[in-house]
């Protein structure tokens, strides 16, 4: 390609030659030629300058949109096109990197806010928008304490203690628990990182409650046993009747602790996802006939117990677990129904579902308690439950067994009239009795 200087040199040498010719020969042709050359130069350059300005003012700055040029402008435009191409490539690379960075931040579970030195929001990712109730479009430039007003947060920002995170509870928009961490960044800017620890907190609370509950459950029997042991070991001549009372009480309390430990082990086995369901064809009718006998002996003639079996269909599942769930419900019905009450045990297959229920004429349960009955250690009446040997874990065990069989527990109750605990097994678990 011929360079600009060569082209311009050519034009200027022509103009100077014309000028010299005019000066030396005093001939008019020289001046006219000089004038033409200059006029040509002015028109030529003005035309290209206008084309360049027009290109600069348009929005399309791609290399293909650069106007064609002639003479020295051809070289200038070619350089410009090369420059634009390089810039476009650079921008495309930067766009790609930015997109990747955005994808990475969007995939991160943590929220990120960039704050300036006066805690104004400069930028934040969508997770931080959700966590802190920020709308970046509207709130950019706003002080973050206008969005998050909790006193502990305001103090945390002011303290500049970057080594310690803050646990922030009960946000304005969602009932979230967040872990907030400030990180110094760039020149006086700060990164605020928010992490949702709601489920972690919930598990922690459950763990704490669980330990507190077990300690509470064990304290009473242990106090009774250690009290009687103290008495028997210190007093020399204990009355045989008193001795009998002490031994009976200690036996009862140790039985209670044993039941508690057994129920806890059962629960932990059921909760363990690695503990697969030991499936077989479970004969519900035969289980219920056994449980009916046990219920009669537990009730000891104090209740009228009815058994109604309308189907011999079986269930695909664990016999041991299904027996334990049904047994728990029947035992509860006896324990929470006063003398002379009635208890109905029922098994049927209806609309493709296996339905078991136990209905009693006991004290009933107020509706606000019903959703919480399957929580571990949830009781309506502590002393009644303990007096009748309850561990507070029976319905929690039932719930876990049913979950493992994709079955549902439906509790209906009316205070003063009685309760019904109904299990619905899904169709896929039913094994139809073959016709003879
Ligand atoms: P517990 O060992 O205390 O019986 P459960 O988990 O089996 O524990 O039951 C939880 C609570 O639900 C009981 O303490 C009792 O208050 C209530 N409950 C369970 N079954 C019945 C029932 N048939 N009638 C009335 N209340 C019941």
Coordinates of N, CA and C and ligand atoms in Angstrom, one line a residue, residues 328-329 332-333 335-337 360 362-365 373 375 378-381 385-386 389-396 419 421, ligand 1:
X328 N -48.9 -48.0 67.6 CA -48.8 -46.8 68.3 C -50.1 -46.0 68.4
X329 N -50.8 -46.0 67.2 CA -52.1 -45.3 67.2 C -53.2 -46.0 68.0
X332 N -52.3 -45.3 71.7 CA -52.7 -44.0 72.1 C -54.2 -43.9 72.3
X333 N -55.0 -44.5 71.4 CA -56.4 -44.4 71.6 C -56.9 -45.0 73.0
X335 N -54.9 -45.2 75.7 CA -54.3 -44.4 76.8 C -55.0 -43.0 76.9
X336 N -55.5 -42.5 75.8 CA -56.2 -41.2 75.9 C -57.7 -41.3 75.9
X337 N -58.2 -42.5 76.1 CA -59.7 -42.6 76.2 C -60.1 -43.1 77.6
X360 N -61.6 -43.1 68.4 CA -61.9 -43.3 69.9 C -62.9 -42.2 70.3
X362 N -62.5 -40.5 73.1 CA -61.7 -39.9 74.2 C -61.9 -38.4 74.3
X363 N -60.9 -37.7 74.9 CA -61.1 -36.3 75.2 C -61.0 -35.4 74.0
X364 N -60.4 -35.9 72.9 CA -60.3 -35.1 71.7 C -59.1 -34.1 71.8
X365 N -58.8 -33.5 70.7 CA -57.6 -32.6 70.6 C -58.1 -31.3 69.9
X373 N -48.8 -32.4 66.3 CA -48.7 -33.6 67.1 C -47.6 -34.6 66.7
X375 N -44.6 -33.7 66.0 CA -43.3 -33.2 66.4 C -42.8 -34.1 67.5
X378 N -43.9 -33.5 71.4 CA -45.0 -32.6 71.6 C -46.1 -33.3 72.3
X379 N -46.6 -32.7 73.4 CA -47.7 -33.3 74.1 C -48.7 -32.3 74.5
X380 N -50.0 -32.7 74.6 CA -51.0 -31.8 75.0 C -51.0 -31.7 76.6
X381 N -50.8 -32.9 77.1 CA -50.9 -33.0 78.6 C -49.7 -33.8 79.1
X385 N -49.5 -38.0 79.6 CA -48.7 -38.8 78.7 C -47.7 -39.7 79.5
X386 N -47.1 -39.0 80.5 CA -46.0 -39.8 81.2 C -46.7 -40.9 82.1
X389 N -47.2 -43.9 80.4 CA -46.0 -44.6 79.8 C -45.6 -44.0 78.5
X390 N -46.1 -42.8 78.2 CA -45.7 -42.2 76.9 C -44.3 -41.6 76.9
X391 N -43.7 -41.7 75.7 CA -42.4 -41.1 75.6 C -42.4 -39.8 74.8
X392 N -43.6 -39.5 74.2 CA -43.7 -38.2 73.4 C -43.1 -38.4 72.0
X393 N -42.8 -39.7 71.6 CA -42.2 -39.9 70.3 C -43.0 -40.8 69.4
X394 N -44.1 -41.3 70.0 CA -45.0 -42.2 69.2 C -45.4 -41.7 67.8
X395 N -46.0 -40.5 67.8 CA -46.5 -40.0 66.5 C -45.4 -39.6 65.6
X396 N -44.3 -39.2 66.2 CA -43.1 -38.9 65.3 C -42.6 -40.1 64.6
X419 N -61.3 -38.7 68.8 CA -60.4 -38.4 67.7 C -60.4 -39.6 66.7
X421 N -57.5 -41.2 63.9 CA -56.2 -41.2 63.2 C -56.3 -42.1 62.1
Ligands
LIG1 P1 -47.1 -39.8 73.8 O1 -46.0 -40.8 74.1 O2 -47.0 -38.6 74.7 O3 -48.4 -40.4 73.7 P2 -47.3 -39.4 71.0 O4 -46.4 -38.8 70.0 O5 -47.8 -40.7 70.8 O6 -46.6 -39.2 72.4 O7 -48.6 -38.4 71.1 C1 -48.4 -37.0 71.2 C2 -49.5 -36.4 72.0 O8 -50.7 -36.4 71.2 C3 -49.8 -37.1 73.2 O9 -49.1 -36.6 74.3 C4 -51.3 -36.7 73.4 O10 -51.4 -35.4 74.1 C5 -51.8 -36.5 72.0 N1 -52.6 -37.7 71.5 C6 -52.1 -38.7 70.8 N2 -53.1 -39.6 70.5 C7 -54.3 -39.1 71.1 C8 -55.6 -39.5 71.2 N3 -56.1 -40.7 70.6 N4 -56.5 -38.7 71.8 C9 -56.1 -37.6 72.4 N5 -54.8 -37.1 72.4 C10 -53.9 -37.9 71.7

